[in-house]
Amino acid sequence: MADYDLAIIGGGLNGVSVARDAAGRGLRVILIEQGDLGGAASAAGGRLIQGDLSVLERRAFRRTRTALAERDVWMRIAPHLVRPAHFVIPAHSDERPPWLLRLGLFLYDHLAPSGSLPRSATIDITHHPIGDALQRPFGTAFGYSDCLVDDSRLVVTTAIDAAERGAVIRTGARCVRADRSDIWRLVVIDRGHRQVITARSLANASGAWTASVAETVLRMPPPRTAAVKLGQIIVRRLFDTDNVYVLQNADRRLVFASPYQRDFTMIGTVVRSFVGDPAAVAMAADEVAYLCDAANRYFRERIGTSDVIRSVAGVNLVTGRPGKRFAREGTVMFDARRRKAPLLTIFGGDVTMARLRAERAVSRLLPFYPMSRTWTGQAVLPGGDFPKERFEIEVEDARERWKFLTADQALRLVSAYGSRLHQVLGEAREKSDLGPSFGPDLTGAEVRYFMAREWARFPDDVLWRRSKLGLTIGPADRERLAAFMAEQPVIP
Ligand SMILES: Cc1cc2nc3c(=O)[nH]c(=O)nc-3n(C[C@H](O)[C@H](O)[C@H](O)COP(=O)(O)OP(=O)(O)OC[C@H]3O[C@@H](n4cnc5c(N)ncnc54)[C@H](O)[C@@H]3O)c2cc1C
């Protein structure tokens, strides 16, 4: 008998979503990730959970409706990680005419499940805080609702749920070979040790590596794919409101400028075709300049490439020819042959559709296993067991219980852990009860929690994926953090 029903290669959003779905449907699951969970494309996203207005322009109404329904599912199952946000499109005289924007937003409102979020509106921004950050000619904007997500915490929280439902999650473990007979026999290098794992079926969810894993690890013909690089930049805060600005660029693409970690603004996304090693992806100077120029068409405060504090880029695959638009559904392929163990291949797509994509992928295994019915749309993710309207009350409750927290700290912590915050802060009465501090916000208690419960092993896991506190921590604190982490017990 095989060790597992399903082995998954890749711990990005697609991999962990498959693990969560399959474990909850009663399969014995193992997930193998060569680096950190969400260490590649899944932590490099634009953080949008959306129906996608630009899809409407291509008249993909059914897709928009499905994505907007999924947006509601996310708000219900992860109200701490997926937060409603107000988006504004400043009307630009050279771009889409106001009637077209109004029509698009009217459709957007009507394709969304009723009452889920506030409807769109035309806003006179001449004397409105929304207009304060913009250059003078902008007098009108169109407001609508969508959501922002903490992408890397969504990955790790999904993995926690999968693990609590029985999935084994292995990070720092690379699958180097998979032989197929009536079962799969995987060779895995786990922190330097060679191991053999058997499974009745395999999911290749290795993101940008999907084709090379197919070719070199599974030794099968790779799917026909093209790689796309997506990138965004982080600069100092360009505006004082919580709105997400949607900037119509001269090439007709929409560029988003969103509030990021209180003191910063994230601007994205630039999409380019990509050739090379996905592990060495970085934004090129002209891509950074493209995003700065897009922002400079709108905001009063001008930015240049030297103002960029950090850039994030990731690679994912699309099926078909290079240059094809980023398909939000992603791709699910299924290969089942006589006397051969099944193979699922899942890659690309956006965050919004990830849960549904995984559900559809795992359902392909139905003829092979007795499985319980689909469930992930109803069950909340860890920490998400409160209605989205209660979020602010959860933040207030946290401040009441842990009186030493500032308003910003409480907001960050509830956004990250939701109702499970007590697992991190415990019975602490003052900040010093949480152990050493690394920079203004990060404490030893949080780092220990990341290591014991969230598979964090290195400072980058903590600073850029379990949190985004890398933006506010200096080199000396980073060194102290590395030393602190090295002293902690190794989690097997
Ligand atoms: C820059 C960027 C911006 C994006 N913005 C958005 C957005 O705003 N909204 C949205 O909805 N979507 C967005 N997306 C899309 C979305 O984030 C990704 O497509 C999604 O996260 C799916 O990722 P994945 O799991 O397929 O791949 P990845 O996250 O790349 O995960 C694949 C994993 O497989 C692992 N792996 C590879 N080979 C092996 C092996 N041999 N053994 C073990 N592990 C292996 C890798 O280490 C990696 O962690 C964006 C994507 C990018 C790149």
Coordinates of C-alpha atoms and ligand atoms in Angstrom, one line a residue:
M1 CA 0.0 0.0 0.0
A2 CA 1.2 3.5 -0.8
D3 CA 2.2 5.8 2.0
Y4 CA -0.2 8.5 0.8
D5 CA -3.2 8.9 -1.4
L6 CA -1.9 12.2 -2.9
A7 CA 1.5 13.7 -3.0
I8 CA 1.8 17.4 -4.1
I9 CA 5.0 19.0 -5.4
G10 CA 5.0 22.7 -4.7
G11 CA 3.9 24.8 -1.7
G12 CA 2.6 27.9 -3.5
L13 CA -1.1 28.9 -3.3
N14 CA -2.1 26.2 -5.8
G15 CA -0.3 23.4 -3.9
V16 CA -1.6 24.3 -0.5
S17 CA -5.1 24.8 -1.8
V18 CA -5.1 21.3 -3.3
A19 CA -3.6 20.0 0.0
R20 CA -6.4 21.6 2.1
D21 CA -9.2 20.5 -0.2
A22 CA -7.9 16.9 -0.5
A23 CA -7.1 16.5 3.2
G24 CA -10.6 17.7 4.1
R25 CA -12.1 15.2 1.7
G26 CA -10.5 12.4 3.5
L27 CA -7.3 11.7 1.5
R28 CA -4.0 11.1 3.1
V29 CA -1.9 14.0 1.7
I30 CA 1.8 15.0 1.7
L31 CA 3.0 18.3 0.3
I32 CA 6.6 18.8 -0.6
E33 CA 8.0 22.3 -1.0
Q34 CA 11.7 22.8 -1.9
G35 CA 12.0 26.2 -0.2
D36 CA 9.4 28.1 1.9
L37 CA 5.7 28.0 1.6
G38 CA 4.7 30.8 -0.7
G39 CA 8.3 31.5 -1.4
A40 CA 7.8 32.0 -5.1
A41 CA 5.0 33.6 -7.2
S42 CA 2.4 33.3 -4.4
A43 CA 4.1 35.8 -2.2
A44 CA 4.8 38.2 -5.0
G45 CA 1.3 39.1 -5.9
G46 CA -0.7 42.3 -6.3
R47 CA -2.9 41.3 -3.4
L48 CA -6.1 41.7 -5.2
I49 CA -9.2 39.6 -4.7
Q50 CA -11.4 40.9 -7.5
G51 CA -13.9 40.3 -10.3
D52 CA -11.3 42.2 -12.5
L53 CA -12.8 45.1 -14.4
S54 CA -10.4 44.6 -17.3
V55 CA -12.0 41.2 -17.9
L56 CA -15.4 43.0 -18.4
E57 CA -13.9 44.9 -21.2
R58 CA -13.3 41.6 -22.9
R59 CA -17.0 40.8 -22.2
A60 CA -16.1 37.8 -20.0
F61 CA -19.3 38.3 -17.9
R62 CA -19.5 34.7 -16.7
R63 CA -15.9 34.7 -15.5
T64 CA -16.5 38.0 -13.7
R65 CA -19.6 36.7 -12.0
T66 CA -17.8 33.6 -10.8
A67 CA -14.8 35.6 -9.6
L68 CA -17.1 38.0 -7.7
A69 CA -18.9 35.1 -6.1
E70 CA -15.5 33.7 -5.0
R71 CA -14.6 37.1 -3.6
D72 CA -17.6 36.7 -1.3
V73 CA -16.5 33.2 -0.3
W74 CA -13.0 34.6 0.7
M75 CA -14.6 37.3 2.8
R76 CA -16.6 34.7 4.6
I77 CA -13.9 32.1 5.1
A78 CA -11.0 34.4 5.7
P79 CA -12.3 37.8 7.0
H80 CA -9.0 38.6 8.7
L81 CA -6.9 38.0 5.5
V82 CA -9.3 39.3 2.9
R83 CA -10.5 42.8 3.6
P84 CA -12.9 44.9 1.6
A85 CA -11.4 48.0 0.1
H86 CA -12.6 51.0 -1.7
F87 CA -11.1 51.4 -5.2
V88 CA -11.1 54.7 -7.1
I89 CA -10.6 55.3 -10.8
P90 CA -9.7 58.9 -11.4
A91 CA -11.3 60.0 -14.7
H92 CA -8.6 60.9 -17.2
S93 CA -9.4 63.0 -20.2
D94 CA -7.2 60.9 -22.5
E95 CA -8.5 57.6 -21.4
R96 CA -11.8 55.7 -21.3
P97 CA -14.8 58.1 -21.4
P98 CA -16.8 58.5 -18.2
W99 CA -19.9 56.8 -19.7
L100 CA -17.9 53.7 -20.4
L101 CA -16.5 53.5 -16.9
R102 CA -20.0 54.1 -15.5
L103 CA -21.4 51.3 -17.6
G104 CA -18.6 48.9 -16.7
L105 CA -19.1 49.6 -13.0
F106 CA -22.9 49.3 -13.3
L107 CA -22.3 45.8 -14.8
Y108 CA -19.8 45.0 -12.1
D109 CA -22.3 45.9 -9.4
H110 CA -24.9 43.7 -11.0
L111 CA -22.7 40.7 -11.5
A112 CA -21.7 40.7 -7.8
P113 CA -23.8 38.7 -5.3
S114 CA -26.3 41.2 -4.0
G115 CA -25.4 43.2 -0.9
S116 CA -21.9 41.8 -0.7
L117 CA -20.1 45.2 -0.8
P118 CA -21.1 48.8 -1.4
R119 CA -22.0 49.7 -4.9
S120 CA -20.1 51.9 -7.3
A121 CA -20.5 55.7 -7.3
T122 CA -19.3 58.8 -9.1
I123 CA -17.4 61.0 -6.8
D124 CA -16.5 64.7 -7.1
I125 CA -13.0 64.7 -5.8
T126 CA -12.2 68.4 -6.2
H127 CA -12.6 69.0 -2.4
H128 CA -12.4 65.4 -1.3
P129 CA -9.6 63.6 0.5
I130 CA -9.4 61.2 -2.4
G131 CA -8.4 64.1 -4.6
D132 CA -5.8 65.5 -2.2
A133 CA -3.0 63.2 -3.4
L134 CA -3.8 63.7 -7.1
Q135 CA -2.7 66.4 -9.6
R136 CA -5.0 69.3 -10.1
P137 CA -6.9 68.3 -13.3
F138 CA -8.6 65.3 -11.7
G139 CA -12.0 66.4 -10.6
T140 CA -14.0 63.2 -10.9
A141 CA -13.4 59.7 -9.8
F142 CA -15.4 56.4 -10.0
G143 CA -15.5 54.5 -6.8
Y144 CA -16.2 50.7 -6.4
S145 CA -15.5 47.9 -4.1
D146 CA -13.2 44.9 -4.2
C147 CA -10.8 43.2 -1.7
L148 CA -7.2 43.2 -0.8
V149 CA -5.6 40.0 0.5
D150 CA -2.4 39.2 2.5
D151 CA -1.2 36.8 -0.1
S152 CA 1.6 35.1 1.8
R153 CA -0.4 34.6 4.9
L154 CA -3.2 33.2 2.8
V155 CA -0.7 30.5 1.7
V156 CA 0.5 29.6 5.2
T157 CA -3.0 29.8 6.7
T158 CA -4.3 27.4 4.1
A159 CA -1.3 25.1 4.8
I160 CA -2.2 25.2 8.6
D161 CA -5.8 24.2 7.8
A162 CA -4.5 21.3 5.5
A163 CA -2.2 20.1 8.3
E164 CA -4.9 20.3 10.9
R165 CA -7.0 18.1 8.7
G166 CA -4.1 15.5 8.5
A167 CA -1.9 16.7 5.6
V168 CA 1.8 16.4 6.1
I169 CA 3.6 19.6 5.0
R170 CA 7.3 19.4 4.3
T171 CA 9.3 22.5 3.5
G172 CA 13.0 22.5 2.5
A173 CA 12.3 19.2 0.7
R174 CA 12.9 18.9 -3.0
C175 CA 11.4 16.3 -5.2
V176 CA 14.1 15.2 -7.6
R177 CA 12.5 12.2 -9.2
A178 CA 9.0 10.6 -9.5
D179 CA 8.6 7.2 -11.1
R180 CA 5.1 6.2 -12.2
S181 CA 3.7 2.7 -12.1
D182 CA 0.3 1.9 -10.5
I183 CA 1.6 4.1 -7.7
W184 CA 4.0 7.1 -7.7
R185 CA 7.4 6.6 -6.1
L186 CA 9.0 9.9 -5.3
V187 CA 12.6 10.6 -4.4
V188 CA 12.8 13.6 -2.1
I189 CA 15.9 15.4 -0.8
D190 CA 14.7 16.6 2.6
R191 CA 17.2 18.9 4.3
G192 CA 20.0 16.9 2.8
H193 CA 18.5 13.5 3.4
R194 CA 17.3 11.3 0.6
Q195 CA 13.9 9.8 1.2
V196 CA 11.5 7.7 -0.8
I197 CA 7.8 8.4 -0.6
T198 CA 5.0 6.5 -2.3
A199 CA 1.6 7.9 -3.3
R200 CA -1.5 6.7 -5.2
S201 CA -1.6 10.0 -7.2
L202 CA 0.5 13.0 -7.8
A203 CA -0.2 16.7 -8.2
N204 CA 2.5 18.8 -10.0
A205 CA 1.8 22.3 -8.5
S206 CA 5.3 23.6 -9.0
G207 CA 4.4 27.0 -10.5
A208 CA 7.0 28.3 -12.9
W209 CA 8.8 25.0 -12.6
T210 CA 5.8 22.9 -13.8
A211 CA 7.2 22.2 -17.2
S212 CA 10.8 21.5 -16.0
V213 CA 9.5 19.3 -13.2
A214 CA 7.4 17.4 -15.8
E215 CA 10.4 17.0 -18.0
T216 CA 13.2 16.3 -15.6
V217 CA 11.5 14.9 -12.4
L218 CA 8.5 13.0 -13.9
R219 CA 10.3 12.4 -17.3
M220 CA 7.1 13.1 -19.2
P221 CA 6.4 15.5 -22.1
P222 CA 6.0 19.0 -20.5
P223 CA 2.7 20.9 -21.0
R224 CA 2.9 23.6 -23.7
T225 CA 3.3 26.8 -21.6
A226 CA 4.8 30.2 -21.7
A227 CA 6.3 32.0 -18.7
V228 CA 5.1 35.4 -17.6
K229 CA 6.8 37.7 -15.1
L230 CA 4.6 40.0 -13.0
G231 CA 6.2 42.7 -10.9
Q232 CA 5.3 45.5 -8.6
I233 CA 7.2 48.2 -6.6
I234 CA 6.9 49.5 -3.0
V235 CA 7.5 53.2 -2.4
R236 CA 6.9 55.5 0.6
R237 CA 3.3 56.3 1.2
L238 CA 1.9 58.5 -1.6
F239 CA -1.6 59.2 -0.2
D240 CA -3.2 59.4 3.2
T241 CA -6.5 57.6 2.5
D242 CA -7.2 53.8 2.6
N243 CA -8.3 53.8 -1.0
V244 CA -6.8 51.7 -3.8
Y245 CA -6.2 54.0 -6.8
V246 CA -6.8 52.4 -10.2
L247 CA -4.8 54.3 -12.7
Q248 CA -5.6 54.1 -16.4
N249 CA -2.3 54.0 -18.1
A250 CA -1.6 55.3 -21.6
D251 CA -1.3 51.7 -22.9
R252 CA -4.8 51.1 -21.6
R253 CA -3.6 48.8 -18.8
L254 CA -4.9 49.4 -15.3
V255 CA -2.1 50.0 -12.7
F256 CA -3.0 49.7 -9.0
A257 CA -1.6 51.9 -6.2
S258 CA -2.6 50.4 -2.9
P259 CA -1.9 51.2 0.8
Y260 CA 0.8 48.9 2.0
Q261 CA 1.8 48.2 5.6
R262 CA 0.7 51.6 6.8
D263 CA 3.7 53.6 5.7
F264 CA 4.1 52.5 2.1
T265 CA 2.3 52.3 -1.3
M266 CA 2.5 49.3 -3.6
I267 CA 2.2 50.0 -7.3
G268 CA 1.7 47.2 -9.8
T269 CA 1.5 45.2 -11.9
V270 CA 3.7 45.1 -14.9
V271 CA 3.4 41.9 -16.9
R272 CA 6.1 40.7 -19.3
S273 CA 7.0 37.4 -20.9
F274 CA 9.9 35.7 -19.2
V275 CA 12.7 33.4 -20.2
G276 CA 15.3 32.1 -17.7
D277 CA 15.5 30.7 -14.2
P278 CA 12.4 31.5 -12.1
A279 CA 14.5 31.4 -9.0
A280 CA 16.5 34.4 -10.2
V281 CA 13.6 36.6 -11.2
A282 CA 13.9 40.3 -10.7
M283 CA 12.3 43.5 -12.1
A284 CA 14.2 45.2 -14.9
A285 CA 14.9 48.9 -14.7
D286 CA 12.5 49.7 -17.5
E287 CA 9.7 47.8 -15.7
V288 CA 10.3 49.8 -12.6
A289 CA 10.3 53.0 -14.6
Y290 CA 7.0 51.9 -16.3
L291 CA 5.3 51.8 -12.9
C292 CA 6.8 55.1 -11.7
D293 CA 5.6 56.8 -14.9
A294 CA 2.1 55.4 -14.4
A295 CA 2.0 56.8 -10.9
N296 CA 3.5 60.1 -12.0
R297 CA 0.6 60.7 -14.5
Y298 CA -1.7 61.0 -11.5
F299 CA -0.1 61.7 -8.1
R300 CA 1.2 65.0 -7.0
E301 CA 4.2 63.5 -5.4
R302 CA 6.5 62.4 -8.2
I303 CA 8.6 59.2 -7.8
G304 CA 11.6 57.9 -9.7
T305 CA 13.4 54.6 -9.7
S306 CA 15.6 55.7 -6.8
D307 CA 12.5 56.0 -4.6
V308 CA 11.7 52.4 -4.9
I309 CA 12.2 50.7 -1.5
R310 CA 11.6 47.2 -2.7
S311 CA 10.4 45.5 -5.9
V312 CA 8.7 42.1 -5.9
A313 CA 8.5 39.9 -9.0
G314 CA 7.4 36.4 -9.6
V315 CA 6.9 34.1 -12.5
N316 CA 4.0 31.9 -13.4
L317 CA 3.0 29.9 -16.4
V318 CA 0.2 30.4 -18.9
T319 CA -0.8 27.8 -21.5
G320 CA -0.3 28.7 -25.1
R321 CA 1.9 31.3 -26.7
P322 CA 4.0 34.0 -25.0
G323 CA 2.3 37.3 -24.6
K324 CA -1.1 35.7 -24.0
R325 CA -3.1 37.5 -21.3
F326 CA -2.7 36.2 -17.7
A327 CA -5.7 33.8 -17.5
R328 CA -7.4 34.1 -14.1
E329 CA -8.7 30.5 -14.0
G330 CA -5.2 29.0 -14.4
T331 CA -4.8 25.5 -15.8
V332 CA -5.8 22.1 -14.5
M333 CA -4.7 19.1 -16.5
F334 CA -5.5 15.5 -15.6
D335 CA -3.7 12.4 -16.9
A336 CA -5.0 8.9 -16.0
R337 CA -4.0 5.8 -18.0
R338 CA -4.6 2.1 -17.5
R339 CA -2.4 0.7 -14.8
K340 CA -0.8 4.1 -14.3
A341 CA -1.3 6.2 -11.2
P342 CA -3.1 9.5 -11.9
L343 CA -1.3 12.8 -12.4
L344 CA -2.8 16.3 -11.8
T345 CA -1.1 19.3 -13.1
I346 CA -2.2 22.7 -11.8
F347 CA -0.6 26.1 -12.5
G348 CA -1.1 29.8 -13.0
G349 CA -4.3 31.6 -12.4
D350 CA -5.1 34.3 -9.9
V351 CA -5.6 34.2 -6.1
T352 CA -9.3 34.9 -6.4
M353 CA -10.0 31.6 -8.2
A354 CA -7.4 29.5 -6.3
R355 CA -9.9 27.8 -3.9
L356 CA -12.3 26.9 -6.8
R357 CA -9.4 25.8 -9.0
A358 CA -8.2 23.4 -6.3
E359 CA -11.7 22.1 -5.7
R360 CA -12.1 21.3 -9.4
A361 CA -8.6 19.7 -9.6
V362 CA -9.2 17.4 -6.6
S363 CA -12.6 16.5 -7.9
R364 CA -10.9 15.0 -11.0
L365 CA -9.7 12.2 -8.6
L366 CA -13.3 11.2 -7.7
P367 CA -13.4 8.1 -9.9
F368 CA -10.3 6.8 -8.1
Y369 CA -11.1 7.4 -4.4
P370 CA -14.1 7.5 -2.2
M371 CA -14.2 11.2 -1.2
S372 CA -16.5 13.3 0.8
R373 CA -18.2 16.2 -1.0
T374 CA -16.7 19.6 -1.7
W375 CA -16.4 21.7 1.5
T376 CA -13.8 24.4 1.3
G377 CA -16.2 27.2 0.4
Q378 CA -18.1 26.7 3.7
A379 CA -15.3 26.1 6.2
V380 CA -13.5 29.1 7.6
L381 CA -9.7 29.2 7.5
P382 CA -7.8 29.2 10.8
G383 CA -8.5 32.4 12.7
G384 CA -11.4 33.4 10.4
D385 CA -14.3 32.4 12.6
F386 CA -16.0 35.8 12.8
P387 CA -18.2 37.7 10.4
K388 CA -16.3 40.3 8.3
E389 CA -18.4 43.1 9.9
R390 CA -16.9 42.2 13.3
F391 CA -13.3 42.8 12.2
E392 CA -12.9 46.2 13.9
I393 CA -14.5 44.8 17.1
E394 CA -11.9 42.0 17.0
V395 CA -9.2 44.7 16.8
E396 CA -10.7 46.6 19.8
D397 CA -11.1 43.3 21.7
A398 CA -7.4 42.6 21.1
R399 CA -6.5 46.0 22.5
E400 CA -8.7 45.4 25.5
R401 CA -7.1 42.1 26.2
W402 CA -3.5 43.0 25.5
K403 CA -3.4 46.5 26.7
F404 CA 0.2 47.1 25.7
L405 CA -0.7 46.9 22.0
T406 CA -0.9 50.1 20.0
A407 CA -3.8 50.5 17.5
D408 CA -1.5 49.8 14.6
Q409 CA -0.1 46.7 16.2
A410 CA -3.5 45.3 17.1
L411 CA -4.6 45.9 13.5
R412 CA -1.6 44.1 12.1
L413 CA -1.9 41.2 14.5
V414 CA -5.7 40.7 14.0
S415 CA -5.2 40.9 10.2
A416 CA -2.6 38.2 10.4
Y417 CA -4.0 35.7 13.0
G418 CA -7.7 36.7 13.4
S419 CA -9.3 34.9 16.3
R420 CA -6.1 32.8 16.9
L421 CA -4.1 35.8 18.1
H422 CA -4.2 34.3 21.6
Q423 CA -2.0 31.4 20.3
V424 CA 0.7 34.0 19.6
L425 CA 0.4 36.4 22.5
G426 CA -0.9 34.0 25.2
E427 CA -1.3 35.5 28.6
A428 CA 1.2 38.3 28.1
R429 CA 0.5 41.4 30.3
E430 CA 3.2 43.6 28.9
K431 CA 5.3 43.7 25.8
S432 CA 8.4 42.4 27.7
D433 CA 6.5 39.2 28.3
L434 CA 6.8 38.5 24.6
G435 CA 10.5 38.1 24.7
P436 CA 13.1 40.1 22.7
S437 CA 12.1 42.7 20.2
F438 CA 13.4 42.9 16.7
G439 CA 12.6 46.4 15.3
P440 CA 9.4 48.2 16.4
D441 CA 6.9 45.4 16.0
L442 CA 8.4 41.9 15.8
T443 CA 8.7 40.0 19.1
G444 CA 10.3 36.7 20.1
A445 CA 6.8 35.2 20.8
E446 CA 5.8 35.8 17.3
V447 CA 9.0 34.4 15.9
R448 CA 8.6 31.3 18.0
Y449 CA 5.1 30.9 16.8
F450 CA 6.2 31.2 13.2
M451 CA 8.8 28.5 13.7
A452 CA 6.7 26.1 15.8
R453 CA 3.3 26.4 13.9
E454 CA 4.0 27.9 10.5
W455 CA 7.1 26.2 9.2
A456 CA 9.3 29.3 9.3
R457 CA 13.0 28.4 9.3
F458 CA 15.0 31.5 8.1
P459 CA 14.8 35.3 8.7
D460 CA 13.4 35.9 5.2
D461 CA 10.5 33.5 5.9
V462 CA 9.6 35.6 9.0
L463 CA 10.3 39.1 7.5
W464 CA 8.8 38.7 4.0
R465 CA 6.2 36.0 4.1
R466 CA 4.9 35.3 7.7
S467 CA 4.9 39.1 8.0
K468 CA 6.1 42.0 5.9
L469 CA 8.1 43.5 8.7
G470 CA 11.2 43.3 6.6
L471 CA 10.2 46.8 5.5
T472 CA 10.7 48.3 8.9
I473 CA 13.6 46.3 10.4
G474 CA 17.2 47.4 10.2
P475 CA 20.3 45.2 9.6
A476 CA 21.3 45.0 13.3
D477 CA 17.8 43.7 14.2
R478 CA 17.9 41.3 11.3
E479 CA 21.2 39.9 12.6
R480 CA 19.7 39.5 16.1
L481 CA 16.7 37.8 14.6
A482 CA 18.9 35.3 12.7
A483 CA 20.8 34.5 16.0
F484 CA 17.6 34.1 17.9
M485 CA 16.2 31.8 15.3
A486 CA 19.3 29.7 15.3
E487 CA 18.9 29.1 19.0
Q488 CA 15.3 27.8 18.8
P489 CA 14.7 24.1 18.8
V490 CA 14.6 22.5 15.3
I491 CA 11.0 21.4 14.4
P492 CA 11.1 18.0 12.8
Ligands
LIG1 C1 4.1 39.1 -9.4 C2 2.8 38.4 -9.5 C3 1.7 39.1 -9.2 C4 0.5 38.5 -9.2 N1 -0.6 39.3 -8.8 C5 -1.8 38.7 -8.6 C6 -2.9 39.4 -8.1 O1 -2.8 40.6 -7.9 N2 -4.0 38.8 -7.9 C7 -4.1 37.5 -8.2 O2 -5.2 37.0 -8.0 N3 -3.1 36.8 -8.7 C8 -1.9 37.3 -8.9 N4 -0.9 36.6 -9.3 C9 -1.0 35.1 -9.6 C10 -0.9 34.3 -8.4 O3 -0.2 34.9 -7.3 C11 -0.2 33.0 -8.7 O4 -0.4 32.5 -10.0 C12 -0.6 32.0 -7.7 O5 0.0 32.4 -6.4 C13 -0.3 30.5 -8.0 O6 1.0 30.1 -7.6 P1 1.5 28.6 -7.7 O7 1.2 27.9 -6.5 O8 1.1 28.0 -9.0 O9 3.1 28.9 -7.9 P2 4.2 29.3 -6.8 O10 3.7 30.2 -5.8 O11 5.3 29.8 -7.6 O12 4.5 27.9 -6.1 C14 5.2 26.9 -6.7 C15 6.1 26.2 -5.7 O13 6.7 25.0 -6.2 C16 7.9 24.8 -5.6 N5 8.7 23.8 -6.4 C17 9.1 23.9 -7.6 N6 9.8 22.8 -8.0 C18 9.8 22.0 -6.9 C19 10.3 20.7 -6.6 N7 11.0 20.0 -7.5 N8 10.2 20.1 -5.4 C20 9.5 20.8 -4.4 N9 9.0 22.1 -4.6 C21 9.1 22.6 -5.9 C22 8.5 26.2 -5.7 O14 9.6 26.4 -4.7 C23 7.3 27.1 -5.4 O15 7.3 27.5 -4.0 C24 0.3 37.1 -9.4 C25 1.5 36.4 -9.8 C26 2.7 37.0 -9.8 C27 3.9 36.2 -10.2

